[in-house]
XYZ file of C-alpha atoms in Angstrom:
767
model
C -9.338 -9.142 10.461
C -9.789 -10.968 7.370
C -6.982 -13.954 7.072
C -5.927 -14.430 3.502
C -4.498 -17.804 2.299
C -1.128 -17.193 0.466
C -0.402 -20.234 -1.758
C 2.937 -21.402 -1.916
C 4.193 -22.189 -5.464
C 7.716 -23.872 -5.617
C 9.893 -23.065 -8.643
C 13.346 -24.054 -9.763
C 15.379 -21.087 -10.844
C 18.170 -22.102 -12.594
C 20.673 -19.101 -13.127
C 20.360 -18.885 -16.544
C 16.925 -19.620 -17.623
C 13.672 -18.892 -16.293
C 10.013 -20.112 -17.640
C 6.854 -19.362 -16.606
C 3.324 -19.854 -17.835
C 0.333 -17.628 -16.438
C -3.321 -18.856 -17.500
C -6.324 -16.215 -16.297
C -9.893 -16.526 -16.819
C -11.380 -14.090 -19.630
C -14.398 -12.471 -19.621
C -16.529 -9.552 -21.860
C -15.384 -5.905 -19.503
C -19.010 -4.959 -19.041
C -18.381 -2.985 -15.499
C -17.469 0.309 -15.379
C -14.047 2.107 -16.096
C -12.407 2.560 -12.739
C -11.664 6.137 -11.714
C -8.918 7.064 -9.465
C -10.407 9.164 -6.263
C -13.886 7.417 -6.830
C -15.752 6.284 -4.042
C -16.543 2.335 -3.962
C -18.165 -0.275 -1.690
C -17.470 -4.004 -1.117
C -18.829 -5.650 -4.104
C -18.301 -3.378 -6.518
C -16.956 -4.268 -10.346
C -14.912 -2.300 -12.051
C -12.450 -2.680 -15.123
C -8.565 -1.417 -15.540
C -6.250 -2.468 -17.575
C -7.415 -4.552 -19.592
C -8.968 -6.860 -16.076
C -11.921 -7.178 -14.322
C -12.193 -6.103 -10.534
C -14.230 -6.766 -7.479
C -13.758 -5.064 -4.614
C -12.843 -6.056 -1.389
C -12.562 -3.449 1.409
C -14.691 -0.653 0.389
C -12.632 1.527 2.588
C -8.991 0.943 0.959
C -10.961 0.353 -3.051
C -11.723 4.386 -2.705
C -8.451 5.231 -2.111
C -6.782 5.336 -4.982
C -3.211 6.106 -5.920
C -1.457 2.453 -4.927
C -4.645 0.937 -4.457
C -5.679 1.498 -7.954
C -6.453 -2.223 -9.283
C -4.048 -3.586 -10.951
C -1.363 -1.051 -10.758
C 2.316 -1.682 -9.545
C 1.617 -1.604 -6.406
C 0.824 -4.600 -5.774
C 2.174 -5.028 -2.117
C -1.536 -2.757 -1.982
C -4.244 -2.765 -4.378
C -4.619 -6.921 -3.850
C -5.686 -6.411 -0.764
C -8.709 -3.768 -1.926
C -9.673 -5.771 -5.510
C -10.091 -9.018 -6.360
C -9.106 -9.730 -9.774
C -12.131 -11.349 -11.675
C -10.100 -12.000 -15.165
C -8.940 -10.649 -18.556
C -11.335 -8.874 -20.673
C -12.099 -10.009 -24.047
C -13.595 -7.211 -24.840
C -17.355 -8.604 -25.775
C -15.712 -8.026 -29.632
C -12.518 -8.273 -31.452
C -11.068 -5.147 -31.092
C -6.938 -5.536 -30.807
C -4.778 -4.274 -28.310
C -2.167 -1.288 -29.369
C 1.354 -1.914 -30.013
C 3.790 0.558 -28.249
C 7.165 0.558 -27.963
C 10.033 3.112 -26.752
C 12.289 3.819 -29.202
C 14.518 6.525 -27.147
C 16.041 5.885 -24.385
C 17.063 2.123 -24.846
C 18.454 0.086 -22.164
C 21.386 1.101 -20.417
C 21.585 4.717 -21.629
C 23.267 6.502 -19.231
C 22.588 10.441 -18.509
C 24.118 13.215 -16.108
C 22.006 14.767 -13.615
C 19.771 17.792 -14.318
C 20.047 16.172 -17.757
C 16.465 16.358 -19.534
C 15.581 12.706 -21.092
C 13.090 12.461 -24.024
C 11.514 9.491 -23.887
C 10.361 8.356 -27.639
C 7.402 6.035 -28.026
C 5.902 4.770 -31.165
C 2.454 3.399 -31.264
C 0.005 1.735 -33.223
C -3.359 0.173 -33.637
C -4.545 -1.991 -36.483
C -8.097 -1.891 -35.749
C -8.865 2.128 -34.302
C -6.358 4.758 -33.448
C -4.354 5.345 -30.486
C -5.883 7.911 -28.317
C -2.938 8.049 -25.524
C 0.176 7.022 -24.352
C 1.511 7.271 -20.405
C 4.559 7.170 -19.457
C 6.178 5.515 -16.373
C 9.103 5.627 -14.252
C 9.710 3.008 -11.422
C 5.481 2.084 -12.063
C 5.098 5.633 -11.056
C 3.197 7.874 -14.102
C 5.438 10.794 -15.274
C 3.662 11.905 -18.399
C 1.311 11.161 -20.814
C 0.849 12.346 -24.424
C -2.124 12.612 -26.405
C -0.997 12.684 -30.211
C 1.821 11.782 -32.059
C 4.756 12.025 -32.269
C 4.329 10.358 -27.910
C 6.914 12.056 -26.295
C 7.736 13.254 -22.974
C 10.869 15.440 -21.627
C 11.628 14.786 -17.883
C 15.437 15.162 -15.406
C 15.077 11.844 -13.449
C 16.873 11.608 -9.821
C 20.104 10.252 -9.330
C 20.023 6.287 -9.116
C 18.285 3.564 -11.480
C 15.046 3.802 -13.443
C 12.594 1.395 -15.183
C 11.072 3.343 -17.914
C 7.502 2.334 -19.256
C 5.173 3.161 -21.924
C 1.240 2.177 -21.623
C -0.689 3.104 -25.058
C -4.323 3.293 -24.702
C -6.764 3.288 -27.891
C -10.111 4.390 -28.963
C -11.645 1.178 -26.902
C -10.384 1.599 -23.810
C -7.866 -1.784 -24.830
C -4.410 -0.906 -23.488
C -0.394 -2.254 -24.167
C 2.906 -2.010 -21.915
C 5.845 -1.480 -23.820
C 9.348 -3.724 -22.198
C 11.331 -1.985 -19.700
C 13.899 0.392 -20.584
C 16.575 0.532 -17.587
C 18.528 3.892 -17.716
C 21.235 4.930 -15.270
C 21.513 9.055 -14.015
C 24.514 9.791 -12.399
C 25.691 12.870 -10.978
C 28.529 15.122 -12.886
C 32.049 14.967 -11.813
C 34.750 17.668 -11.188
C 36.538 19.183 -8.417
C 38.897 17.602 -6.212
C 36.121 15.829 -4.303
C 33.116 15.174 -7.117
C 35.830 13.151 -9.594
C 34.813 9.718 -8.409
C 31.172 9.942 -7.308
C 29.801 7.110 -5.175
C 26.616 5.227 -7.300
C 24.436 2.568 -5.481
C 24.926 -0.437 -7.400
C 28.384 -0.057 -9.000
C 30.938 -3.040 -8.656
C 33.941 -1.648 -6.351
C 36.854 -3.338 -6.028
C 39.149 -3.051 -2.718
C 41.449 0.106 -3.301
C 38.804 1.989 -5.177
C 38.035 5.660 -3.612
C 34.676 7.535 -3.930
C 33.074 10.540 -2.422
C 29.677 10.549 -0.686
C 28.271 12.890 1.665
C 30.851 15.688 1.317
C 33.407 12.792 2.909
C 36.083 10.581 0.629
C 36.305 6.980 1.098
C 38.337 3.806 0.384
C 37.367 0.002 -0.808
C 38.079 -2.229 1.807
C 36.483 -5.232 1.333
C 35.245 -5.083 -2.891
C 32.702 -7.328 -2.305
C 31.150 -5.282 0.201
C 31.836 -2.018 -1.539
C 29.498 -3.307 -4.339
C 26.645 -4.341 -2.124
C 24.892 -1.178 -1.679
C 21.814 -0.695 0.667
C 23.465 -0.750 3.786
C 27.212 -0.751 2.770
C 26.761 2.604 0.930
C 30.056 4.470 2.488
C 28.436 7.368 5.139
C 25.171 6.023 5.662
C 22.769 5.711 8.248
C 23.779 2.014 8.837
C 26.739 2.317 10.804
C 26.925 -1.013 11.449
C 27.476 -2.131 8.074
C 29.360 0.729 6.272
C 32.527 0.956 8.005
C 33.636 -2.569 7.417
C 33.475 -2.086 3.676
C 34.836 1.458 4.013
C 37.444 3.656 5.225
C 36.652 7.529 5.854
C 39.201 9.731 4.580
C 38.290 12.506 5.385
C 35.963 15.837 4.302
C 36.007 16.703 0.099
C 38.296 19.697 0.012
C 37.983 22.007 -2.825
C 34.566 20.506 -3.970
C 31.236 21.282 -4.345
C 28.396 20.939 -2.485
C 25.010 20.778 -5.122
C 22.321 22.757 -3.555
C 19.563 20.747 -0.710
C 16.210 20.544 -2.388
C 12.868 20.009 0.005
C 9.999 19.666 -1.695
C 7.109 20.986 0.594
C 4.292 20.648 -2.186
C 1.338 18.649 -0.630
C 0.658 15.418 -1.601
C -2.695 14.495 -1.438
C -5.337 17.465 -2.798
C -9.197 17.292 -2.510
C -11.346 19.473 -4.155
C -14.846 19.278 -5.034
C -14.368 21.105 -8.496
C -11.769 21.205 -11.546
C -9.662 22.852 -12.336
C -7.894 23.265 -9.329
C -4.707 25.147 -8.712
C -1.955 23.914 -6.612
C 1.442 25.548 -6.305
C 4.618 23.618 -6.927
C 6.684 24.793 -3.698
C 10.195 23.751 -3.302
C 13.180 24.943 -0.665
C 16.384 25.070 -2.111
C 19.567 26.224 -0.075
C 22.996 26.122 -1.698
C 25.791 26.564 1.094
C 28.948 26.685 -0.954
C 27.930 28.160 -4.069
C 24.521 30.782 -5.310
C 21.430 28.970 -6.279
C 20.538 29.457 -10.094
C 16.337 29.024 -10.751
C 14.767 26.220 -9.964
C 13.357 24.221 -12.574
C 10.252 21.488 -12.948
C 9.435 19.763 -16.013
C 5.443 20.179 -17.338
C 4.535 18.005 -20.162
C 4.443 21.319 -21.865
C 7.975 21.471 -21.493
C 10.079 23.030 -18.439
C 9.690 26.700 -16.273
C 11.084 28.196 -13.295
C 9.649 28.565 -9.583
C 9.433 31.807 -8.698
C 11.780 32.897 -5.157
C 10.330 33.494 -2.125
C 11.446 34.038 1.369
C 13.067 31.876 3.667
C 14.605 30.053 0.772
C 11.396 29.041 -0.438
C 10.669 28.903 -4.841
C 7.179 28.305 -5.634
C 4.911 28.651 -8.924
C 1.115 27.925 -9.011
C -0.027 24.902 -11.748
C -3.588 24.080 -12.726
C -4.792 20.090 -12.715
C -7.564 19.206 -14.497
C -8.424 15.792 -13.725
C -8.509 13.135 -10.382
C -5.303 10.862 -10.156
C -1.550 11.130 -9.488
C 0.408 13.486 -11.134
C 4.446 13.004 -10.619
C 6.361 15.584 -11.957
C 10.684 15.493 -11.778
C 12.568 19.405 -11.693
C 16.393 19.825 -10.917
C 18.319 23.211 -8.639
C 21.752 23.692 -9.751
C 24.451 26.056 -8.253
C 26.817 28.435 -10.369
C 29.066 25.803 -9.959
C 27.338 22.998 -12.007
C 26.014 21.256 -9.092
C 22.704 19.731 -9.522
C 20.348 18.123 -7.277
C 17.448 16.280 -9.350
C 14.159 16.201 -7.238
C 10.414 14.685 -7.908
C 7.174 16.147 -7.115
C 3.790 13.421 -6.708
C 0.816 15.204 -6.266
C -3.060 13.446 -6.193
C -6.029 15.510 -6.970
C -8.815 13.215 -5.219
C -12.721 14.283 -4.911
C -14.128 15.952 -2.174
C -17.098 13.462 -1.347
C -19.567 15.524 0.593
C -21.574 14.357 3.104
C -23.655 17.243 3.769
C -22.759 20.529 5.927
C -21.470 18.354 8.676
C -20.018 14.783 8.815
C -21.583 14.629 12.041
C -25.477 16.496 12.764
C -26.087 18.829 15.945
C -28.376 15.400 16.748
C -26.047 13.404 16.774
C -23.500 15.351 18.837
C -26.102 15.441 21.415
C -26.445 11.781 21.200
C -22.835 11.193 21.574
C -22.371 13.576 24.713
C -26.056 14.103 26.612
C -23.946 14.495 29.655
C -21.159 16.408 29.006
C -19.726 19.086 31.469
C -22.164 21.358 32.105
C -24.755 18.744 33.518
C -26.410 18.974 36.517
C -25.536 16.148 38.893
C -29.066 16.467 40.716
C -31.667 16.630 37.778
C -28.561 15.002 35.122
C -30.215 18.045 33.090
C -27.388 20.011 30.550
C -27.626 23.657 31.328
C -27.265 25.456 28.295
C -25.311 28.460 30.528
C -22.682 26.192 31.399
C -22.656 24.369 28.181
C -18.727 24.489 27.294
C -18.443 21.651 24.460
C -21.205 22.870 22.423
C -21.790 21.274 18.677
C -21.019 25.170 17.357
C -17.595 25.001 19.262
C -17.063 21.555 17.434
C -17.795 22.626 13.917
C -16.026 26.543 14.678
C -12.670 23.924 15.587
C -12.692 22.389 12.863
C -13.202 25.641 10.597
C -10.484 26.744 12.310
C -7.685 24.137 11.459
C -8.762 24.036 8.023
C -6.915 27.189 7.416
C -3.832 25.713 8.771
C -0.779 23.782 7.085
C 2.345 22.742 8.588
C 5.180 21.016 6.341
C 7.686 18.562 8.471
C 11.161 18.434 7.578
C 12.894 16.203 9.761
C 16.921 14.870 9.813
C 16.403 10.890 8.822
C 17.441 8.639 11.877
C 16.596 11.665 14.225
C 13.820 13.908 15.880
C 15.167 17.150 14.524
C 12.917 19.369 12.488
C 12.193 22.374 10.776
C 8.232 23.396 10.679
C 6.771 25.841 8.171
C 3.662 27.122 8.890
C 0.931 28.325 5.639
C -2.297 30.069 6.584
C -4.200 28.847 3.863
C -6.663 31.849 3.722
C -3.912 34.303 3.539
C -1.153 31.666 1.789
C 1.181 33.475 3.796
C 3.466 30.759 5.003
C 6.632 31.432 8.140
C 9.191 29.362 9.629
C 7.700 28.737 13.393
C 10.413 26.166 14.436
C 13.971 25.153 13.468
C 15.732 22.473 16.070
C 18.680 23.319 17.740
C 20.718 20.467 15.677
C 19.134 20.595 12.791
C 20.997 22.148 10.311
C 24.324 20.787 12.746
C 28.102 20.221 10.581
C 26.871 16.649 11.963
C 23.979 16.205 10.958
C 24.047 17.894 7.047
C 25.025 14.623 5.434
C 21.520 13.092 6.871
C 18.943 13.497 4.655
C 15.721 15.418 4.754
C 12.075 13.643 5.280
C 8.913 16.114 4.561
C 5.597 15.648 5.238
C 3.223 18.344 4.792
C 0.244 17.814 6.910
C -3.325 19.421 5.990
C -5.152 19.937 9.072
C -8.303 20.769 6.463
C -8.632 16.901 6.340
C -9.777 16.287 9.890
C -12.752 14.314 9.100
C -12.718 15.002 5.495
C -10.700 12.525 4.229
C -12.005 9.510 2.214
C -15.266 8.746 1.336
C -18.275 9.217 3.840
C -17.278 5.857 5.762
C -13.986 6.340 6.425
C -14.526 9.892 7.336
C -17.395 8.774 9.849
C -15.494 5.968 11.588
C -12.433 8.759 12.118
C -14.645 11.142 13.404
C -15.993 8.133 15.874
C -12.833 6.728 16.936
C -11.724 10.511 17.207
C -14.657 11.336 19.823
C -14.392 7.902 21.739
C -10.491 8.897 22.831
C -11.359 12.324 23.713
C -14.854 10.868 25.505
C -12.120 8.511 27.492
C -10.352 10.927 28.138
C -12.402 13.856 30.093
C -15.195 10.899 31.148
C -17.564 10.793 33.811
C -19.188 8.004 33.980
C -20.283 4.741 36.134
C -21.570 1.916 35.013
C -25.005 2.212 36.414
C -24.815 5.855 35.335
C -27.916 7.442 33.641
C -27.721 6.596 29.826
C -25.001 4.128 30.670
C -21.040 4.894 31.141
C -20.481 5.839 27.732
C -22.770 8.530 27.207
C -21.008 10.352 29.895
C -17.780 11.962 27.717
C -16.246 15.208 27.756
C -17.910 15.603 31.002
C -14.740 17.329 32.719
C -12.996 20.319 31.121
C -10.212 20.483 33.295
C -8.134 17.893 35.333
C -9.695 16.822 38.346
C -8.268 18.877 41.326
C -7.776 21.725 39.036
C -10.760 22.781 38.062
C -12.096 25.781 40.337
C -8.736 26.121 42.104
C -5.594 28.482 42.235
C -3.073 25.668 42.504
C 0.197 25.291 39.740
C 1.322 22.180 38.251
C 2.697 20.212 35.304
C 5.645 23.673 34.598
C 9.169 21.798 33.276
C 11.608 24.472 34.286
C 14.520 22.982 32.136
C 13.066 23.298 28.986
C 14.637 25.841 26.885
C 12.695 25.987 23.808
C 9.341 26.473 25.546
C 9.587 28.000 29.191
C 7.343 28.162 31.113
C 5.323 31.737 32.302
C 5.404 32.955 36.072
C 3.005 31.773 38.100
C 1.268 29.543 35.329
C -0.012 26.522 35.444
C -0.105 23.559 32.541
C -2.484 20.912 33.884
C -4.717 18.950 31.657
C -6.684 21.223 30.281
C -8.971 20.834 27.255
C -10.181 17.226 25.800
C -7.289 16.126 24.665
C -6.212 16.671 28.805
C -3.618 18.966 27.326
C -0.480 19.330 29.606
C 2.981 20.916 30.013
C 4.039 23.807 29.000
C 6.255 22.077 25.993
C 3.115 20.898 24.551
C 1.001 24.293 25.075
C 3.802 26.230 23.397
C 4.150 23.545 20.485
C 0.293 23.697 20.002
C 0.738 27.277 19.958
C 3.191 27.307 17.293
C 1.052 25.394 15.401
C -2.408 27.458 15.502
C -1.521 30.586 16.089
C 2.219 30.609 14.507
C 3.276 32.007 18.258
C 4.941 30.045 20.963
C 4.066 32.985 23.597
C -0.112 32.729 23.070
C -0.650 29.641 25.411
C 2.595 29.645 27.415
C 1.879 33.016 28.631
C -2.159 32.123 28.459
C -2.525 28.536 29.156
C -6.535 29.662 30.689
C -7.429 29.838 27.219
C -7.915 26.945 26.401
C -10.833 26.101 28.984
C -12.332 30.090 28.285
C -12.635 29.033 24.046
C -14.604 25.768 23.390
C -13.816 25.868 20.041
C -9.767 26.461 21.605
C -10.138 23.389 23.611
C -11.592 21.280 20.450
C -8.469 22.592 17.917
C -5.980 21.616 20.909
C -7.452 17.954 20.193
C -7.434 17.885 16.578
C -3.846 19.215 16.829
C -2.905 16.346 18.920
C -4.880 13.772 16.420
C -3.217 15.044 13.170
C 0.175 16.069 14.378
C 2.677 12.934 13.547
C 5.238 12.346 16.495
C 8.239 9.966 14.664
C 8.267 7.249 15.340
C 4.911 7.037 15.689
C 2.471 8.204 12.527
C -0.487 10.643 13.615
C -3.522 9.126 14.264
C -6.053 10.642 11.275
C -3.740 8.882 8.685
C -3.747 5.409 11.000
C -7.737 6.213 10.832
C -8.236 6.768 6.887
C -5.417 4.284 5.694
C -2.513 6.697 4.842
C -0.337 4.575 7.337
C 1.052 1.729 5.989
C 3.238 -0.394 8.808
C 6.860 -1.083 8.247
C 8.257 -4.473 8.695
C 9.324 -3.173 12.409
C 5.725 -1.927 13.168
C 4.627 -5.717 12.194
C 6.813 -7.685 13.860
C 5.590 -5.627 17.193
C 1.922 -6.132 16.220
C 1.072 -2.692 14.890
C -2.065 -2.436 12.562
C -4.662 0.424 11.471
C -7.634 0.331 13.982
C -8.473 2.237 17.119
C -5.790 0.005 18.816
C -3.042 1.911 16.859
C -4.864 4.792 17.863
C -4.540 3.969 22.021
C -1.225 3.458 21.171
C -0.181 6.974 20.105
C -2.074 8.304 22.656
C -1.074 6.802 26.027
C 0.750 3.438 24.699
C 3.209 3.573 27.505
C 0.726 3.377 29.823
C -2.048 1.699 27.981
C -0.711 -0.931 25.754
C 1.836 -3.917 25.483
C 0.654 -5.556 29.002
C -0.763 -8.924 27.063
C -4.109 -7.913 28.255
C -6.554 -5.184 27.699
C -6.601 -2.227 30.843
C -10.157 -1.287 31.473
C -9.207 2.424 29.821
C -8.456 0.773 26.665
C -11.850 -1.351 27.099
C -13.894 1.999 28.001
C -12.400 3.397 24.964
C -13.650 0.633 22.895
C -17.196 0.998 24.471
C -17.138 4.938 23.690
C -15.688 4.105 20.031
C -18.747 0.842 19.333
C -21.778 2.984 20.579
C -20.644 5.812 18.456
C -19.908 3.741 15.331
C -23.601 2.077 15.487
C -25.135 5.888 15.946
C -23.278 7.028 12.670
C -24.196 3.488 11.338
C -20.599 2.502 10.055
C -18.671 -1.139 10.821
C -16.500 -0.572 13.744
C -12.987 -2.018 11.914
C -10.927 -0.656 8.770
C -11.570 -4.129 6.632
C -14.859 -3.411 6.297
C -15.944 -6.310 9.609
C -17.623 -5.563 12.706
C -16.053 -7.193 15.303
C -13.527 -5.067 17.074
C -10.600 -7.216 16.135
C -8.551 -4.118 15.568
C -9.612 -1.920 18.440
C -7.444 -3.056 21.288
C -3.437 -2.801 21.350
C -2.747 -5.581 24.325
C -0.313 -7.243 21.889
C 1.076 -3.764 20.570
C 4.600 -2.920 21.591
C 4.280 0.930 22.820
C 6.377 3.789 21.730
C 9.879 4.252 23.611
C 12.500 5.900 21.597
C 13.197 6.350 18.372
C 12.997 3.560 15.871
C 15.203 2.163 12.478
C 13.918 4.170 9.941
C 10.499 3.380 8.326
C 10.967 2.005 4.978
C 7.886 2.603 2.499
C 6.349 -0.390 1.736
C 8.278 -0.754 -1.930
C 11.731 -0.902 -0.136
C 10.391 -3.459 2.277
C 10.613 -6.511 0.125
C 13.822 -7.697 1.285
C 12.699 -7.476 4.909
C 9.871 -9.199 4.049
C 11.094 -12.179 2.156
C 12.495 -15.028 3.948
C 16.169 -16.057 2.460
C 17.714 -19.321 2.889
C 21.288 -20.471 2.089
C 22.606 -24.049 2.420
C 24.712 -25.501 3.531
C 26.822 -23.069 4.568
C 29.708 -23.566 4.547
C 30.120 -25.897 1.873
C 32.084 -28.177 -0.316
C 31.097 -27.837 -3.799
C 27.475 -26.866 -4.460
C 25.746 -24.591 -2.200
C 22.066 -23.635 -2.809
C 19.777 -20.356 -2.454
C 16.061 -19.708 -1.740
C 14.047 -17.041 -1.237
C 10.105 -16.677 -1.125
C 8.461 -13.565 -2.649
C 5.382 -12.232 -1.509
C 4.285 -10.023 -4.156
C 5.967 -9.767 -7.676
C 9.066 -7.835 -7.649
C 11.930 -7.175 -9.970
C 15.265 -9.490 -9.143
C 18.534 -8.987 -9.328
C 21.243 -11.711 -8.257
C 25.284 -12.099 -8.564
C 28.346 -13.925 -6.770
C 31.574 -12.319 -5.562
C 34.668 -13.147 -4.462
C 36.275 -11.511 -1.641
C 38.012 -8.697 -3.684
C 35.065 -8.084 -5.356
C 35.122 -9.883 -8.816
C 31.490 -10.753 -9.883
C 31.075 -14.066 -11.134
C 30.269 -15.393 -14.359
C 26.763 -16.225 -13.740
C 24.405 -13.601 -12.661
C 20.682 -12.796 -13.028
C 19.804 -9.021 -13.981
C 16.559 -7.108 -12.744
C 14.398 -10.139 -13.870
C 10.667 -9.500 -12.632
C 9.296 -12.665 -10.519
C 5.908 -13.622 -9.456
C 4.965 -14.415 -5.724
C 6.337 -17.799 -4.889
C 9.558 -19.695 -3.491
C 12.645 -19.673 -5.491
C 15.214 -21.772 -5.219
C 18.909 -22.236 -7.317
C 22.097 -24.400 -6.777
C 25.427 -22.689 -7.670
C 28.465 -25.441 -8.937
C 31.288 -24.147 -7.364
C 33.713 -27.103 -8.140
C 35.402 -24.809 -10.374
C 36.117 -22.030 -7.876
C 38.960 -21.949 -5.427
C 38.496 -22.248 -1.827
C 37.509 -19.065 0.349
C 34.836 -16.468 1.135
C 32.144 -15.741 -1.704
C 29.576 -13.307 -1.355
C 26.237 -13.573 -2.411
C 24.091 -10.344 -3.053
C 20.282 -10.445 -3.974
C 18.915 -6.610 -5.099
C 14.948 -6.496 -4.574
C 13.653 -2.927 -6.006
C 15.807 -0.087 -4.867
C 17.020 -2.437 -1.720
C 20.193 -4.940 -1.475
C 21.104 -7.714 1.060
C 24.657 -9.581 0.923
C 25.354 -12.480 2.385
C 28.886 -14.334 3.285
C 29.598 -17.641 2.561
C 32.189 -20.156 2.864
C 33.513 -22.600 0.497
C 35.627 -25.248 2.120
């Protein structure tokens, strides 16, 4: 793994004044324009947003989205791209001018209200060809002709709106930021005072949130938001600030909306049709049409079975699209939602990313090999190349939507057959909709099993395949150090767990499992490439593959009667996330970003992380690599050599990411993962000194990425004092400022810092 050297920048930050100077190289931009979804190699140079960039890590450069050079996701793209300087264009072209005329900063809107962004854009020496609109750094729409405007219904909360104008020569300019706030509608006994994150509350204030009423006990904490949100998941924090008064009576619960639209779609040809798809449920009312806003206006989704609303939409470009929408009930309850879809170009590697010759080189001594002649008997060959290809083709028709209650392992699963376009709910855990769970938000992930070894550029796809096959090779190995071809040529040698093949033994039965009870007389011992074991795993994979848990529960022996089905069970395990574990697929293709909690436990993308997912409780975290891990690495290095790709995700080839001895294995539920954009506070070093203090106290913090920062100090009763910083964009570096409290009384004060949507509050004591 490459090590990055961070230059620590020291700034003096005064509450009422900031001053920065930024210098950069300039040069003529002769490089091609960056295109999201294009495959890039290490060393490729592109231009984007008026700057030149050089690709540092080919795999990441090809991912697009947050890895687009110069984008707003500064936690991601600088790891992939190096900034070479700003473009002078090589000519006298002047950049366009753009400003947002409406809305203006501090405008407020209600849920469901349509916001019209109106921008004015001009170009002195050419013409403006487009204005792209952004909310919180994410593109939400584009207009290619004046008057430049976009209509949408933003979700509740505080948002930053910007517009980027582009002229006919490719020069771009971003407008000033406009801050807006969207609040839920009032009305009803409980709805009269909805809690709004970021609002200043004083002791005694009453609010409603998550269907319950709360009274503020400590104004300073009540105003902090974040972990102090009343009724939130941080039960170590908010009860200190709020008193729960009981459930709402007479109020209206707005519809619950879950977005089921796939977030990434690969296609080899444009335009491509993708359905907008959501589930909308209203516990105490009747849903009215679910509306989605598009650049051309708004339209309702068509109601389907199982509370599903759906409508097809055509996409004509390879890029990320963001749409907003809302569901409204008959009692004026409104829930806003957003849909983000990235259309990526499918990069063809031929009919298959792995040829039959390469597959046979991987597994020359697989199941069916005669131990006297060391030759493979075609009549006994179970793990054939064709079975592997057939398994991939079968899996390509399956899409699963995972809906999980935050902070739990309770799921609702919806299976979609992509051939027939038919969907059905295949599992709802018993307490998923329990009363005590209703207030917990639903986290959704759509998994397209057709992306197995089919996501990213050719290098990424081959490396994922090598990692997958290396892991199943170790699970089924029959090799030894002096074996013909070497130990690592003997993967896929066993079809069933040793001691069970060819016997009537019965084992691995969980007799007490309610959801997946074992069938009489059936054994659920390890079968297939991943050695699928226990009735509950046979039941789950049967639900995913067939939509019916009983097919493999009643007939587990099918796994060793159909080679393609055997491979399907392994692909299922590889592709399926198991919270808090990500899927091994997402790890190898770059979709998984370690949280702060993961980083503290040395979890990082690479082969080692896939081992942690598959068998980390036994093989990882010991401080030294287990022999099984070294064998997995041996298979992996052999396979990556055959297909000609490097073995690490950072384009190095030292296998520094292959082991898991230093990784903490997964044992139970963990703190809920936050997206990278909300990890800033946890990644930021903060300090207050001295504390307690007499007259002067100093605050310091170090930013590892550019971030909008808000700071204020409040008294014990929640009153904000006269000095504050509001949503100030700060660059990476270290900041320090001091507060003179000589005119303030002794007592307790609270220092609150907000970065993005995350807030931390520190208690200070003045003597």
